[in-house]
mmCIF file of N, CA and C in Angstrom:
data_model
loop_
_atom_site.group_PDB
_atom_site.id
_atom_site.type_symbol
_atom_site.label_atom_id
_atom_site.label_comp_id
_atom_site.label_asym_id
_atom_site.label_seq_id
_atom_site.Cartn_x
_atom_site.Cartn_y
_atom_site.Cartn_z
ATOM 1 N N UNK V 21 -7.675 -14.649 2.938
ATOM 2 C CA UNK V 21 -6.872 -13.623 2.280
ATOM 3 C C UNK V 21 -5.837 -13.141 3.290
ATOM 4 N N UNK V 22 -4.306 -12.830 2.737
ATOM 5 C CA UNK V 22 -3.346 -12.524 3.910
ATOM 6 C C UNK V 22 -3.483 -11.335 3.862
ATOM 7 N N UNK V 23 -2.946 -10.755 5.180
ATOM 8 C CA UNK V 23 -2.457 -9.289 4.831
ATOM 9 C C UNK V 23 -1.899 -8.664 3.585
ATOM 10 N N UNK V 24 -0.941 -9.724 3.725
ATOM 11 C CA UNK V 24 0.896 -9.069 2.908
ATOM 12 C C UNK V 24 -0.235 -8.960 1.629
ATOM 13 N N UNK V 25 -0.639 -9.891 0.863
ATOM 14 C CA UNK V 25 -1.766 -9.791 -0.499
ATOM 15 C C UNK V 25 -2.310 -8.441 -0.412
ATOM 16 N N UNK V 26 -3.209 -8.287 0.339
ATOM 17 C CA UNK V 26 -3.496 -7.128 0.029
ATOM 18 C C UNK V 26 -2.905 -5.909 0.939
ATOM 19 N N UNK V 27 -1.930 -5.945 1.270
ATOM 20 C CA UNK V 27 -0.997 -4.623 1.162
ATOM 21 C C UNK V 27 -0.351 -4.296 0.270
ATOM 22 N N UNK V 28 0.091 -5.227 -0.753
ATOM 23 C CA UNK V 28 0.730 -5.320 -1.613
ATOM 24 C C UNK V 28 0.253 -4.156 -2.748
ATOM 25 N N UNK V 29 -1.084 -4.095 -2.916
ATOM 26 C CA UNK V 29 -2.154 -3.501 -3.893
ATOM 27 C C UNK V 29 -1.876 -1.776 -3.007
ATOM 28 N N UNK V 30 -2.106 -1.863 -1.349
ATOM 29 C CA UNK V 30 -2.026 -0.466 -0.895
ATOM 30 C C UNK V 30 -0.529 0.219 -1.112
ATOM 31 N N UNK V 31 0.485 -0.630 -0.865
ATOM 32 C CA UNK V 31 1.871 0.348 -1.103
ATOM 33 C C UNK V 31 2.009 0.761 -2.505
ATOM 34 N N UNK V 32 1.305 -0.230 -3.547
ATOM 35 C CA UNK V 32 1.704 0.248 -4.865
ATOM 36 C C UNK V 32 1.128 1.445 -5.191
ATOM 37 N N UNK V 33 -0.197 1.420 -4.777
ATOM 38 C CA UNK V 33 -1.275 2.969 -4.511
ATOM 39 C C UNK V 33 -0.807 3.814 -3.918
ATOM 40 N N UNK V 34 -0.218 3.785 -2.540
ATOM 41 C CA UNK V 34 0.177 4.662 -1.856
ATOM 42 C C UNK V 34 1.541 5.270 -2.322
ATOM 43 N N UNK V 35 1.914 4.619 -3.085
ATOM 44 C CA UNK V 35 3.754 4.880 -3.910
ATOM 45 C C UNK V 35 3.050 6.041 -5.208
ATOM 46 N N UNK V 36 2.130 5.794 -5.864
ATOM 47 C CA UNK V 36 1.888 5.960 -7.166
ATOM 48 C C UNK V 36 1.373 7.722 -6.448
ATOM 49 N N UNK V 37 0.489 7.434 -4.851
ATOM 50 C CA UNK V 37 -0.009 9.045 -4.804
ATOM 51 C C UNK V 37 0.901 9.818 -4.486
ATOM 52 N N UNK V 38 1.809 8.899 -3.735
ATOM 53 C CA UNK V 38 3.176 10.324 -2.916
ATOM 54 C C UNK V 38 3.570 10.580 -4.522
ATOM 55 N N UNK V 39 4.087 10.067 -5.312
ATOM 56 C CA UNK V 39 4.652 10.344 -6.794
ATOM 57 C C UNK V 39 3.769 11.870 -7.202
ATOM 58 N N UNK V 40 2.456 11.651 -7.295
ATOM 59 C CA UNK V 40 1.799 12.479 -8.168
ATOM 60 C C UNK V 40 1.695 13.445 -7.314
ATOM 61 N N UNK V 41 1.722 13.150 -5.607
ATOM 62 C CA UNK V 41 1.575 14.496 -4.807
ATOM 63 C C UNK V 41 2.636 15.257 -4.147
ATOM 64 N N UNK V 42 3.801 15.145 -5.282
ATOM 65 C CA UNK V 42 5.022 15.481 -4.930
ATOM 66 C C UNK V 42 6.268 15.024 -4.512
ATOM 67 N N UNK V 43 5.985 13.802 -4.782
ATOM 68 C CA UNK V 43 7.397 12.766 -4.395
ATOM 69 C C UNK V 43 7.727 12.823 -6.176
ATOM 70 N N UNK V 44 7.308 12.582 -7.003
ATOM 71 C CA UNK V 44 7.830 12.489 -8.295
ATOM 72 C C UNK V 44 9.428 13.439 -8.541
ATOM 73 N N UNK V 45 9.099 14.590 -8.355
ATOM 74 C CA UNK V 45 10.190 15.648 -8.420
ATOM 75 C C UNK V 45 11.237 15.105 -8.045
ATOM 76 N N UNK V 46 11.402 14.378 -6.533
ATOM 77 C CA UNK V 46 12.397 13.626 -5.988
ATOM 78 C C UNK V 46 12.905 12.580 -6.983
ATOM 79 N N UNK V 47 12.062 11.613 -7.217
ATOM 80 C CA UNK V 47 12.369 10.892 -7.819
ATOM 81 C C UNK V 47 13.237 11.072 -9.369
ATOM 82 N N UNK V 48 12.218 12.211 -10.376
ATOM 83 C CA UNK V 48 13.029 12.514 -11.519
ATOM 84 C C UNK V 48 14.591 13.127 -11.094
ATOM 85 N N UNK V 49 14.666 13.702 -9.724
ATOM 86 C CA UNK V 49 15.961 14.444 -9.744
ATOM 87 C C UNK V 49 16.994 13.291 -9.778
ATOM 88 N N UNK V 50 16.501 12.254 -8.920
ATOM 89 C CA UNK V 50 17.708 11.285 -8.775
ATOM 90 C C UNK V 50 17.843 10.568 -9.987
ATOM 91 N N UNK V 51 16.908 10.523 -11.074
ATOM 92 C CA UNK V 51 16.633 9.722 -12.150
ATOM 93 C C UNK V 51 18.015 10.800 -13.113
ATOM 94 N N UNK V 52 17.610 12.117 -13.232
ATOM 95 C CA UNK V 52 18.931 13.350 -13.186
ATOM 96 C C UNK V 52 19.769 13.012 -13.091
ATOM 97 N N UNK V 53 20.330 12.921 -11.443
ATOM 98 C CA UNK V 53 21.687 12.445 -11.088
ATOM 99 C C UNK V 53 22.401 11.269 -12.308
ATOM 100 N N UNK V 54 22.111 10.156 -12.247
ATOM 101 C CA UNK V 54 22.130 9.259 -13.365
ATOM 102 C C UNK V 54 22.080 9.283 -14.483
ATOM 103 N N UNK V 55 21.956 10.704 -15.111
ATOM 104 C CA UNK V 55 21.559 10.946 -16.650
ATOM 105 C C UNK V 55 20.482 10.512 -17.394
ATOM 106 N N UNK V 56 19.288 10.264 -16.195
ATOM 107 C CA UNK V 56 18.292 10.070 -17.203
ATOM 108 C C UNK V 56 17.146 11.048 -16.884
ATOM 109 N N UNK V 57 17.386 12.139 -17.396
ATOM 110 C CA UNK V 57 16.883 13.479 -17.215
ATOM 111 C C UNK V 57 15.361 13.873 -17.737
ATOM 112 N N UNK V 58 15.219 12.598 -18.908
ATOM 113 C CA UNK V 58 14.000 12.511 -19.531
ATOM 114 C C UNK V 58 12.635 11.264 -18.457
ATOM 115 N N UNK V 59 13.631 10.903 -17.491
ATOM 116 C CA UNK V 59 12.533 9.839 -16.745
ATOM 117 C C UNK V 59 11.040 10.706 -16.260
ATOM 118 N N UNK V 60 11.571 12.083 -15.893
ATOM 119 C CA UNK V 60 10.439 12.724 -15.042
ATOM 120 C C UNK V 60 8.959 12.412 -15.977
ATOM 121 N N UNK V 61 9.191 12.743 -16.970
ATOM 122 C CA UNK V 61 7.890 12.568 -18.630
ATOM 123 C C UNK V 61 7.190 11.189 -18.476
ATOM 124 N N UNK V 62 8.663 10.212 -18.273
ATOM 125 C CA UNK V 62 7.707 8.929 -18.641
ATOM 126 C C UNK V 62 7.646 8.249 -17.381
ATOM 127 N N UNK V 63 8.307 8.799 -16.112
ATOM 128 C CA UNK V 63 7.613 7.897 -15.049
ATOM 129 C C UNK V 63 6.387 8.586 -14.689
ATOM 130 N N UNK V 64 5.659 9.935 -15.133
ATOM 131 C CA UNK V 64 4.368 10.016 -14.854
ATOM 132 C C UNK V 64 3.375 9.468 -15.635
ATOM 133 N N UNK V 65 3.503 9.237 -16.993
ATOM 134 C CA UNK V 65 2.809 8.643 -17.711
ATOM 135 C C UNK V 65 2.482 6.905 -17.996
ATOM 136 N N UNK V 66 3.434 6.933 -18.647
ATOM 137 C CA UNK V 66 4.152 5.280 -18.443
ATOM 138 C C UNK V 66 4.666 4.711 -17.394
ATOM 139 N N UNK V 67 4.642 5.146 -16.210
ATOM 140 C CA UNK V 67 4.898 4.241 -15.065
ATOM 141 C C UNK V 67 3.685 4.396 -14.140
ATOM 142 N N UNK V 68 3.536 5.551 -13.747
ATOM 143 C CA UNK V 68 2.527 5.740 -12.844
ATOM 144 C C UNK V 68 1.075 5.487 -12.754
ATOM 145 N N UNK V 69 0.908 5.922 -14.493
ATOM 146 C CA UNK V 69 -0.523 5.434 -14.272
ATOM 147 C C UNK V 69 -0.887 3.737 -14.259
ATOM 148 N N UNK V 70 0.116 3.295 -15.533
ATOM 149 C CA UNK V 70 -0.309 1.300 -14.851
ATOM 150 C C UNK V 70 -0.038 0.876 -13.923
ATOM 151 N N UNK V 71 1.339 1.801 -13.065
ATOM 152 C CA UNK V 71 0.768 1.155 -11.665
ATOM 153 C C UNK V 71 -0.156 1.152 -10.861
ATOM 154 N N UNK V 72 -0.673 2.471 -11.204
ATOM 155 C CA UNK V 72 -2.043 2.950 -10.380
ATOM 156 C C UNK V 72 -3.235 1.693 -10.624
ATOM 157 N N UNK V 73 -2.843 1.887 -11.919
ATOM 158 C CA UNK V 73 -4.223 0.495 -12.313
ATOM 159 C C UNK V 73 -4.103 -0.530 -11.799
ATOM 160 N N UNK V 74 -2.807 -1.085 -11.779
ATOM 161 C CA UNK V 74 -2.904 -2.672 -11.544
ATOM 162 C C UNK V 74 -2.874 -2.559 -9.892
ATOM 163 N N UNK V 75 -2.474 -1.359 -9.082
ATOM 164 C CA UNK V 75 -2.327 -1.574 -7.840
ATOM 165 C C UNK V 75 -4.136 -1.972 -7.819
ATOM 166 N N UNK V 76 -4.664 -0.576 -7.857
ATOM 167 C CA UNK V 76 -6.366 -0.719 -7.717
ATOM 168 C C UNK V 76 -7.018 -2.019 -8.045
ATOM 169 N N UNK V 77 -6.719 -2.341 -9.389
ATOM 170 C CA UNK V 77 -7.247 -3.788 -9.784
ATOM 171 C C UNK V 77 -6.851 -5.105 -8.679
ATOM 172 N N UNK V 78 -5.707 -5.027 -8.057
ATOM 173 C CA UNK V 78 -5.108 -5.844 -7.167
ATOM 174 C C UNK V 78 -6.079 -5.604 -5.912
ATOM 175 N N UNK V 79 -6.320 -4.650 -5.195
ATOM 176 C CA UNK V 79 -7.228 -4.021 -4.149
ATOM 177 C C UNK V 79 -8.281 -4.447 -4.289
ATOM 178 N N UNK V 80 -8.589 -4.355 -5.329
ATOM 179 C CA UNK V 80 -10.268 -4.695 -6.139
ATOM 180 C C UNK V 80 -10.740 -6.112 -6.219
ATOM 181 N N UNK V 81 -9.805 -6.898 -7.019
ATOM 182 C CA UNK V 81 -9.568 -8.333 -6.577
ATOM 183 C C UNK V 81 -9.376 -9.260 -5.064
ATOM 184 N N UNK V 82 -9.057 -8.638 -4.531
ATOM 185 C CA UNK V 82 -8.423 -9.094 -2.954
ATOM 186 C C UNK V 82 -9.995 -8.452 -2.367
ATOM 187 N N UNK V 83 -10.074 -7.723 -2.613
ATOM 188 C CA UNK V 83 -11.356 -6.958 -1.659
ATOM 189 C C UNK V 83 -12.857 -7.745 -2.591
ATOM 190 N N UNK V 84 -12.979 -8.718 -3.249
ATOM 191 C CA UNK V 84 -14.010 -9.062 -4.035
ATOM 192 C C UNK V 84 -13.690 -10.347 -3.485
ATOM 193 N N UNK V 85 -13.087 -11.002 -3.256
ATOM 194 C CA UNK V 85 -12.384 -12.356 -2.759
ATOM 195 C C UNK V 85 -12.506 -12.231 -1.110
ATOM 196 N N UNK V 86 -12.364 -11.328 -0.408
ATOM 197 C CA UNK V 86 -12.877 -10.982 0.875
ATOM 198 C C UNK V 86 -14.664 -10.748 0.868
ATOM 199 N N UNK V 87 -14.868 -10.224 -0.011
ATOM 200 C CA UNK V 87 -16.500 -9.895 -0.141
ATOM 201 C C UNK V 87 -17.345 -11.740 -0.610
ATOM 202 N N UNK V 88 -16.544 -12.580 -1.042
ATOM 203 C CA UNK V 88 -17.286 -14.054 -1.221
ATOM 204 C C UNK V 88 -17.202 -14.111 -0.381
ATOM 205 N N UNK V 89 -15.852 -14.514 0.308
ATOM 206 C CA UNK V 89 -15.819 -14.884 1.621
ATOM 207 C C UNK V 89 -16.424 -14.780 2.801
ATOM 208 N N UNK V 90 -16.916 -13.811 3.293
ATOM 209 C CA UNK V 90 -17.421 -13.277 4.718
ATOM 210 C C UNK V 90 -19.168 -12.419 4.225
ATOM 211 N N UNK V 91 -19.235 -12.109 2.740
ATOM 212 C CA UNK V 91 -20.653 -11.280 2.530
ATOM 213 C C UNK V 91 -21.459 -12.671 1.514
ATOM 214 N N UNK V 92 -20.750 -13.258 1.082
ATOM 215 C CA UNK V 92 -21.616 -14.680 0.312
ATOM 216 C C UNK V 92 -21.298 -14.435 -1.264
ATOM 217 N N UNK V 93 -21.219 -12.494 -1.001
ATOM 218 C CA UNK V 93 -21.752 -12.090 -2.511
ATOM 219 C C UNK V 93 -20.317 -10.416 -2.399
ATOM 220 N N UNK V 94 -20.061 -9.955 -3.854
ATOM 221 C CA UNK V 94 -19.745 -9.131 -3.681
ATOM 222 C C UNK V 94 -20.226 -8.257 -3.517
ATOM 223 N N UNK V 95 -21.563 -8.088 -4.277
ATOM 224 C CA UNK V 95 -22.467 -6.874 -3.947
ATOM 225 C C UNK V 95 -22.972 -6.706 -2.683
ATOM 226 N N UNK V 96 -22.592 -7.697 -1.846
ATOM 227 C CA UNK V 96 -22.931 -7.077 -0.593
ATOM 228 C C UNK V 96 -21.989 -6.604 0.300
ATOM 229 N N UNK V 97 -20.863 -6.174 0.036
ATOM 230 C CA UNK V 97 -20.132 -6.535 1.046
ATOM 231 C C UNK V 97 -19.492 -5.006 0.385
ATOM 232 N N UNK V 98 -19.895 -3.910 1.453
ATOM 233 C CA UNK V 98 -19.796 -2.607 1.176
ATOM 234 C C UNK V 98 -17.890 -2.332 1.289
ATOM 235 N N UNK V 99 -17.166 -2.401 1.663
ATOM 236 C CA UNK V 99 -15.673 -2.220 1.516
ATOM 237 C C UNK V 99 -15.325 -2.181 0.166
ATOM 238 N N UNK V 100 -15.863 -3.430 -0.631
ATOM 239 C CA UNK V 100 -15.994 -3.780 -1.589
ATOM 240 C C UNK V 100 -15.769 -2.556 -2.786
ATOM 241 N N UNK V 101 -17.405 -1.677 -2.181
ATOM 242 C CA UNK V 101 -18.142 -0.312 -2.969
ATOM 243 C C UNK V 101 -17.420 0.815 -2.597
ATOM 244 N N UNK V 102 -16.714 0.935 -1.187
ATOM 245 C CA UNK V 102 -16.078 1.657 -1.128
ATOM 246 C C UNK V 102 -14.640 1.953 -1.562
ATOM 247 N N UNK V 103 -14.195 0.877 -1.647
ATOM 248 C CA UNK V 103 -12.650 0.370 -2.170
ATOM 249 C C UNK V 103 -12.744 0.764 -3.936
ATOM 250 N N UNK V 104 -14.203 0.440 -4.558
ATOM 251 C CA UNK V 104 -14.102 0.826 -5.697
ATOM 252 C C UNK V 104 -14.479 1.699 -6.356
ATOM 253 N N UNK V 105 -15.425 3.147 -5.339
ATOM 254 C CA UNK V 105 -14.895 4.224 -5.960
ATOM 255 C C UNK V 105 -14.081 5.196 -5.131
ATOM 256 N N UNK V 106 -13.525 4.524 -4.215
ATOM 257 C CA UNK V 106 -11.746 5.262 -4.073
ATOM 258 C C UNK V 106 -10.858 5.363 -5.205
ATOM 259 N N UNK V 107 -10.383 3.675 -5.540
ATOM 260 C CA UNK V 107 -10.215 3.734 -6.484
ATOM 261 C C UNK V 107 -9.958 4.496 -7.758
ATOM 262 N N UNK V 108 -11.479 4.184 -8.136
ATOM 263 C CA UNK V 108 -11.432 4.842 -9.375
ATOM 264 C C UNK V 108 -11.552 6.450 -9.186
ATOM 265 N N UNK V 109 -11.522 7.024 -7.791
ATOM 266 C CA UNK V 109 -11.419 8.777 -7.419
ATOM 267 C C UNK V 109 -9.760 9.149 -7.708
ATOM 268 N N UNK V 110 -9.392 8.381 -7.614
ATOM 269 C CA UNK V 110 -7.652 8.059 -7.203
ATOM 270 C C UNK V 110 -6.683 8.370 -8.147
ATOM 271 N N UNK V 111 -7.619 6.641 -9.434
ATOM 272 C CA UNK V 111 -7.192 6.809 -10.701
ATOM 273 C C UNK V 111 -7.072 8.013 -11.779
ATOM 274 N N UNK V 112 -8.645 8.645 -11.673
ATOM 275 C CA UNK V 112 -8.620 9.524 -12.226
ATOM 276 C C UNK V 112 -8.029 10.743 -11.784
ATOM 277 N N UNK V 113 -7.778 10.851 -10.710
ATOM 278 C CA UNK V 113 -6.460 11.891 -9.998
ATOM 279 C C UNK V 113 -5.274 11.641 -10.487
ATOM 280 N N UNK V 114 -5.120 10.408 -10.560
ATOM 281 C CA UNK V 114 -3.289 10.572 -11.117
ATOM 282 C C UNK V 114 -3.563 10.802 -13.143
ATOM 283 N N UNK V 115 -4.463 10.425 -13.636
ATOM 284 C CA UNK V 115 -4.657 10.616 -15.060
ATOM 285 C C UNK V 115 -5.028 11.895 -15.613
ATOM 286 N N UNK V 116 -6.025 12.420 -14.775
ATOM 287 C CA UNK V 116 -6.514 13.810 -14.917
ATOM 288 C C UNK V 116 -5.541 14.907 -15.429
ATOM 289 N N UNK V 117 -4.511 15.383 -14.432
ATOM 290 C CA UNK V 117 -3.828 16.540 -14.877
ATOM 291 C C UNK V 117 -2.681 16.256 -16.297
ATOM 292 N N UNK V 118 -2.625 14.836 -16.594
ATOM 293 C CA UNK V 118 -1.450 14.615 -18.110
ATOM 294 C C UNK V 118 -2.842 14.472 -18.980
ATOM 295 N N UNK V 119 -4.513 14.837 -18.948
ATOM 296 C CA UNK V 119 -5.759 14.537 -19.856
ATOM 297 C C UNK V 119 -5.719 16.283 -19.912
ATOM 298 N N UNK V 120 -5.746 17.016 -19.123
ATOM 299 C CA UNK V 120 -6.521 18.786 -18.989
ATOM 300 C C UNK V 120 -5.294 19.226 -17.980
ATOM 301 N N UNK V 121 -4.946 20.166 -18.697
ATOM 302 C CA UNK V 121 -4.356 21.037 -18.424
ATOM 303 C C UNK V 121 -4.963 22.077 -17.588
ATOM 304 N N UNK V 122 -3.936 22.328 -15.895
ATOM 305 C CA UNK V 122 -5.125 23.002 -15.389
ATOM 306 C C UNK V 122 -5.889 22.316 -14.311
ATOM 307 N N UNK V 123 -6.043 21.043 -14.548
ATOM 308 C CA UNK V 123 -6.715 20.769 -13.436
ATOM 309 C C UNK V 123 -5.818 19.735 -12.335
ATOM 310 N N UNK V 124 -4.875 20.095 -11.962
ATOM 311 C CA UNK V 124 -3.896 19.263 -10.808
ATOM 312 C C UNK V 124 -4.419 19.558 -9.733
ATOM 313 N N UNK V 125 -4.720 21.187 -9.209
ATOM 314 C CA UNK V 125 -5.634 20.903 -8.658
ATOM 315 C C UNK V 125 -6.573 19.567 -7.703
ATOM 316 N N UNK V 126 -7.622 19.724 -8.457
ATOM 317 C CA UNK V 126 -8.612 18.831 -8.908
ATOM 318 C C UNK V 126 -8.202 17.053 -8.345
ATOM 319 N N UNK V 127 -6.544 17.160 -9.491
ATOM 320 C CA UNK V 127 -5.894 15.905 -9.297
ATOM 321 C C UNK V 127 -6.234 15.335 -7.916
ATOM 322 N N UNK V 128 -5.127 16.339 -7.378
ATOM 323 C CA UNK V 128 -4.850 16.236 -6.116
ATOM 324 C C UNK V 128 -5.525 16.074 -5.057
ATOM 325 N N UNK V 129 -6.606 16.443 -5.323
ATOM 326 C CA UNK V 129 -7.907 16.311 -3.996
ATOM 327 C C UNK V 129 -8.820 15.272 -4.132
ATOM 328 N N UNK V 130 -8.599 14.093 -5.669
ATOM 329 C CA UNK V 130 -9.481 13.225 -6.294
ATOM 330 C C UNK V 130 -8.013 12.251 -5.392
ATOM 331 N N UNK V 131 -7.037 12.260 -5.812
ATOM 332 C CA UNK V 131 -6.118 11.276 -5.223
ATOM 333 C C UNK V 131 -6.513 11.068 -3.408
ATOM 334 N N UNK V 132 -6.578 11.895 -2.808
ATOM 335 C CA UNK V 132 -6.660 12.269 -1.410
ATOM 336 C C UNK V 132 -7.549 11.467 -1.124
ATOM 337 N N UNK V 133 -9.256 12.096 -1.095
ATOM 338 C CA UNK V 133 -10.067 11.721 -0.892
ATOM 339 C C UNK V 133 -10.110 9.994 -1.381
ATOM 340 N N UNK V 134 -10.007 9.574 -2.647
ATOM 341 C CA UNK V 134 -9.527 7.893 -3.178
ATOM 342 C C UNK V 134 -9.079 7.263 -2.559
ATOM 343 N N UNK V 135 -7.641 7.931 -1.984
ATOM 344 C CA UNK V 135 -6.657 7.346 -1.199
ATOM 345 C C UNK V 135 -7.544 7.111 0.301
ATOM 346 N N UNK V 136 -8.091 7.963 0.836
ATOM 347 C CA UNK V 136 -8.439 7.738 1.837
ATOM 348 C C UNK V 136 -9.322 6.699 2.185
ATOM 349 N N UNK V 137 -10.363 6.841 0.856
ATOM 350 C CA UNK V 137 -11.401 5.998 0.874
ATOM 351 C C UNK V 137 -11.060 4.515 0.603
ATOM 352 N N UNK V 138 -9.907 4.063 -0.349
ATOM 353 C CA UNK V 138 -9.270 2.957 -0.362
ATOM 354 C C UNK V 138 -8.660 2.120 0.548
ATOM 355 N N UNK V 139 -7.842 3.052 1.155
ATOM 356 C CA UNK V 139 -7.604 2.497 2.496
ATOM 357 C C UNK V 139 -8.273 2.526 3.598
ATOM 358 N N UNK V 140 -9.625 3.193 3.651
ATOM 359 C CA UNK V 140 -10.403 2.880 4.835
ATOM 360 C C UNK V 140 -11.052 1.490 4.754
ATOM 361 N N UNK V 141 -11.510 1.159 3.181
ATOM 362 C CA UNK V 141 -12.071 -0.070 2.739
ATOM 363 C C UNK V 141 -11.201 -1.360 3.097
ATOM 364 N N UNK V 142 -9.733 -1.088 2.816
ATOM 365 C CA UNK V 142 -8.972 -2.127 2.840
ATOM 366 C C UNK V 142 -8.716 -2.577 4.200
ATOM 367 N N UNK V 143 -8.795 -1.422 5.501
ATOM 368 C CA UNK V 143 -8.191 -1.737 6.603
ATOM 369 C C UNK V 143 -9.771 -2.263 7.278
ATOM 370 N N UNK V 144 -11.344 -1.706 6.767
ATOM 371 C CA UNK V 144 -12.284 -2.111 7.017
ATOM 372 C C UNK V 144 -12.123 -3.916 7.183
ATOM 373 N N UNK V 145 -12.140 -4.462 5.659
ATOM 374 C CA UNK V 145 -11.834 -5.395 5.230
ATOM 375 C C UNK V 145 -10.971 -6.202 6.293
ATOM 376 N N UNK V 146 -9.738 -5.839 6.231
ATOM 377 C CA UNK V 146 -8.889 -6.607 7.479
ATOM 378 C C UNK V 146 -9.450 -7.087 8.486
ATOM 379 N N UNK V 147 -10.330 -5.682 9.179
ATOM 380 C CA UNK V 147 -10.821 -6.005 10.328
ATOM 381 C C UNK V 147 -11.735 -6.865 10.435
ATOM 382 N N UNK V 148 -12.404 -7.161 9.384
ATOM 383 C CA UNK V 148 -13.685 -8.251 8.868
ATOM 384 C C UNK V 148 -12.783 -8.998 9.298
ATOM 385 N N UNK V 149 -11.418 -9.655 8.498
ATOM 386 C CA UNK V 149 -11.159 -11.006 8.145
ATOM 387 C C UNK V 149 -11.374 -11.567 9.761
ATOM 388 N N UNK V 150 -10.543 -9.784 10.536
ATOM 389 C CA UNK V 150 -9.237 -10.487 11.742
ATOM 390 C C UNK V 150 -10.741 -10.897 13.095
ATOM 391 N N UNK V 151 -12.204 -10.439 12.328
ATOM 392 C CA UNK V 151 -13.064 -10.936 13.385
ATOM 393 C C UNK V 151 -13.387 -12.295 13.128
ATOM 394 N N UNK V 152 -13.263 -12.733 11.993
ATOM 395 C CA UNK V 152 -13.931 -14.018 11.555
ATOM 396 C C UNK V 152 -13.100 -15.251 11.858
ATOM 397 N N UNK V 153 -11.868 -14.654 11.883
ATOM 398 C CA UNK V 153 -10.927 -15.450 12.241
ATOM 399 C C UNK V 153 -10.710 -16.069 13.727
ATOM 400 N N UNK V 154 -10.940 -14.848 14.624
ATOM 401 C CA UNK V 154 -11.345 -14.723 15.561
ATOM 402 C C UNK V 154 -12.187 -15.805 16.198
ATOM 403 N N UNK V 155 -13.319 -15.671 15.813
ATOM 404 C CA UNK V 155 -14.778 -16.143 16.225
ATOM 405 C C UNK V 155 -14.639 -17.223 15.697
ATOM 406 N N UNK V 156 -13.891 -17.660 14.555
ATOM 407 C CA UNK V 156 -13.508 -19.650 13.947
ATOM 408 C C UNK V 156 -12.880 -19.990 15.454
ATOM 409 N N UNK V 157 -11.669 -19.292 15.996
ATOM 410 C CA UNK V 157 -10.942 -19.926 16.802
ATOM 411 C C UNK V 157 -11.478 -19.868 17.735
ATOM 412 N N UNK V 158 -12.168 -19.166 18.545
ATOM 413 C CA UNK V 158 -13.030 -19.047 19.898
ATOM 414 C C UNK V 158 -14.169 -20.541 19.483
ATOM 415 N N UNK V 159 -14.604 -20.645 18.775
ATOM 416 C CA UNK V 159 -15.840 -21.720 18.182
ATOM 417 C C UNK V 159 -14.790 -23.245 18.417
ATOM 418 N N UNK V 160 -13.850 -22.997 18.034
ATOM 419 C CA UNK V 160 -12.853 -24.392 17.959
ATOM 420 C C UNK V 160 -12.786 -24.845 18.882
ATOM 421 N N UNK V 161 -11.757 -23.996 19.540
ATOM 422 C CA UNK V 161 -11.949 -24.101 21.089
ATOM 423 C C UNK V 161 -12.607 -24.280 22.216
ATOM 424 N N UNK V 162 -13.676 -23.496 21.733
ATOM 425 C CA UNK V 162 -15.076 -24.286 22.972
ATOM 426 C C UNK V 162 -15.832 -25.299 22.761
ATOM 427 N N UNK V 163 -15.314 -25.891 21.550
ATOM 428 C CA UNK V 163 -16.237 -27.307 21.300
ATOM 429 C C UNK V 163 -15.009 -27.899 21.276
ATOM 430 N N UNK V 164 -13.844 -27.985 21.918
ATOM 431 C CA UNK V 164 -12.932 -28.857 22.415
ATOM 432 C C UNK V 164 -12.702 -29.620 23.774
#
């Protein structure tokens, strides 16, 4: 699994939380500038949350494909468990406050904590690959 693959899944996540944790505003203003004054509505709804999904699902995939790889199994291979309820802490942070009114809040500290936990899994993960990789080439090499 490359990096760039699964970074790909973290910037889309990490784009989707600055949005919901206050980058959005920015964004609808410039959407403003341009006359499209109505974007702020539907890039939180209709943009943000399927990106949120497909970023996670992308994370989720890449991190289950790392978990054959190096754990045999996915269920064993804890990044895996952690990556997927970041995740889904994350998801339901950016969905939560357009479901209940009232609770952004809430949002906001479900995104955080997700976020954190997602990317601890993902950079966990890395570090798996970048030992295994490691220890192939040290193995090559000394039986050369």
């Amino acid at each position: 699994m490359s990096f760039g693959r699964q970074s790909f899944g973290l910037v889309g996540s990490l784009f989707v939380s600055a949005c919901c944790l206050g980058a959005g505003p920015i964004l609808a203003a410039l959407a403003a500038a341009f006359g499209f004054s109505a974007f702020h509505s539907v890039l939180n709804i209709y943009v943000l949350a399927p990106l949120m999904t497909v970023s996670v699902l992308w994370i989720m995939w890449n991190l289950s494909i790392q978990g054959r790889a190096l754990a045999g199994a996915v269920s064993r291979y804890a990044p895996f468990w952690i990556g997927l309820v970041g995740g889904a802490l994350a998801w339901v942070g950016v969905i939560l406050p357009h479901v209940l009114m009232g609770t952004r809040p809430t949002g906001t500290a479900l995104i955080i904590v997700g976020m954190a936990l997602l990317v601890g899994a993902s950079v966990w993960s890395l570090i798996d690959q970048r030992r295994r990789y490691s220890k192939a080439n040290s193995s090559v090499h000394s039986n050369v």
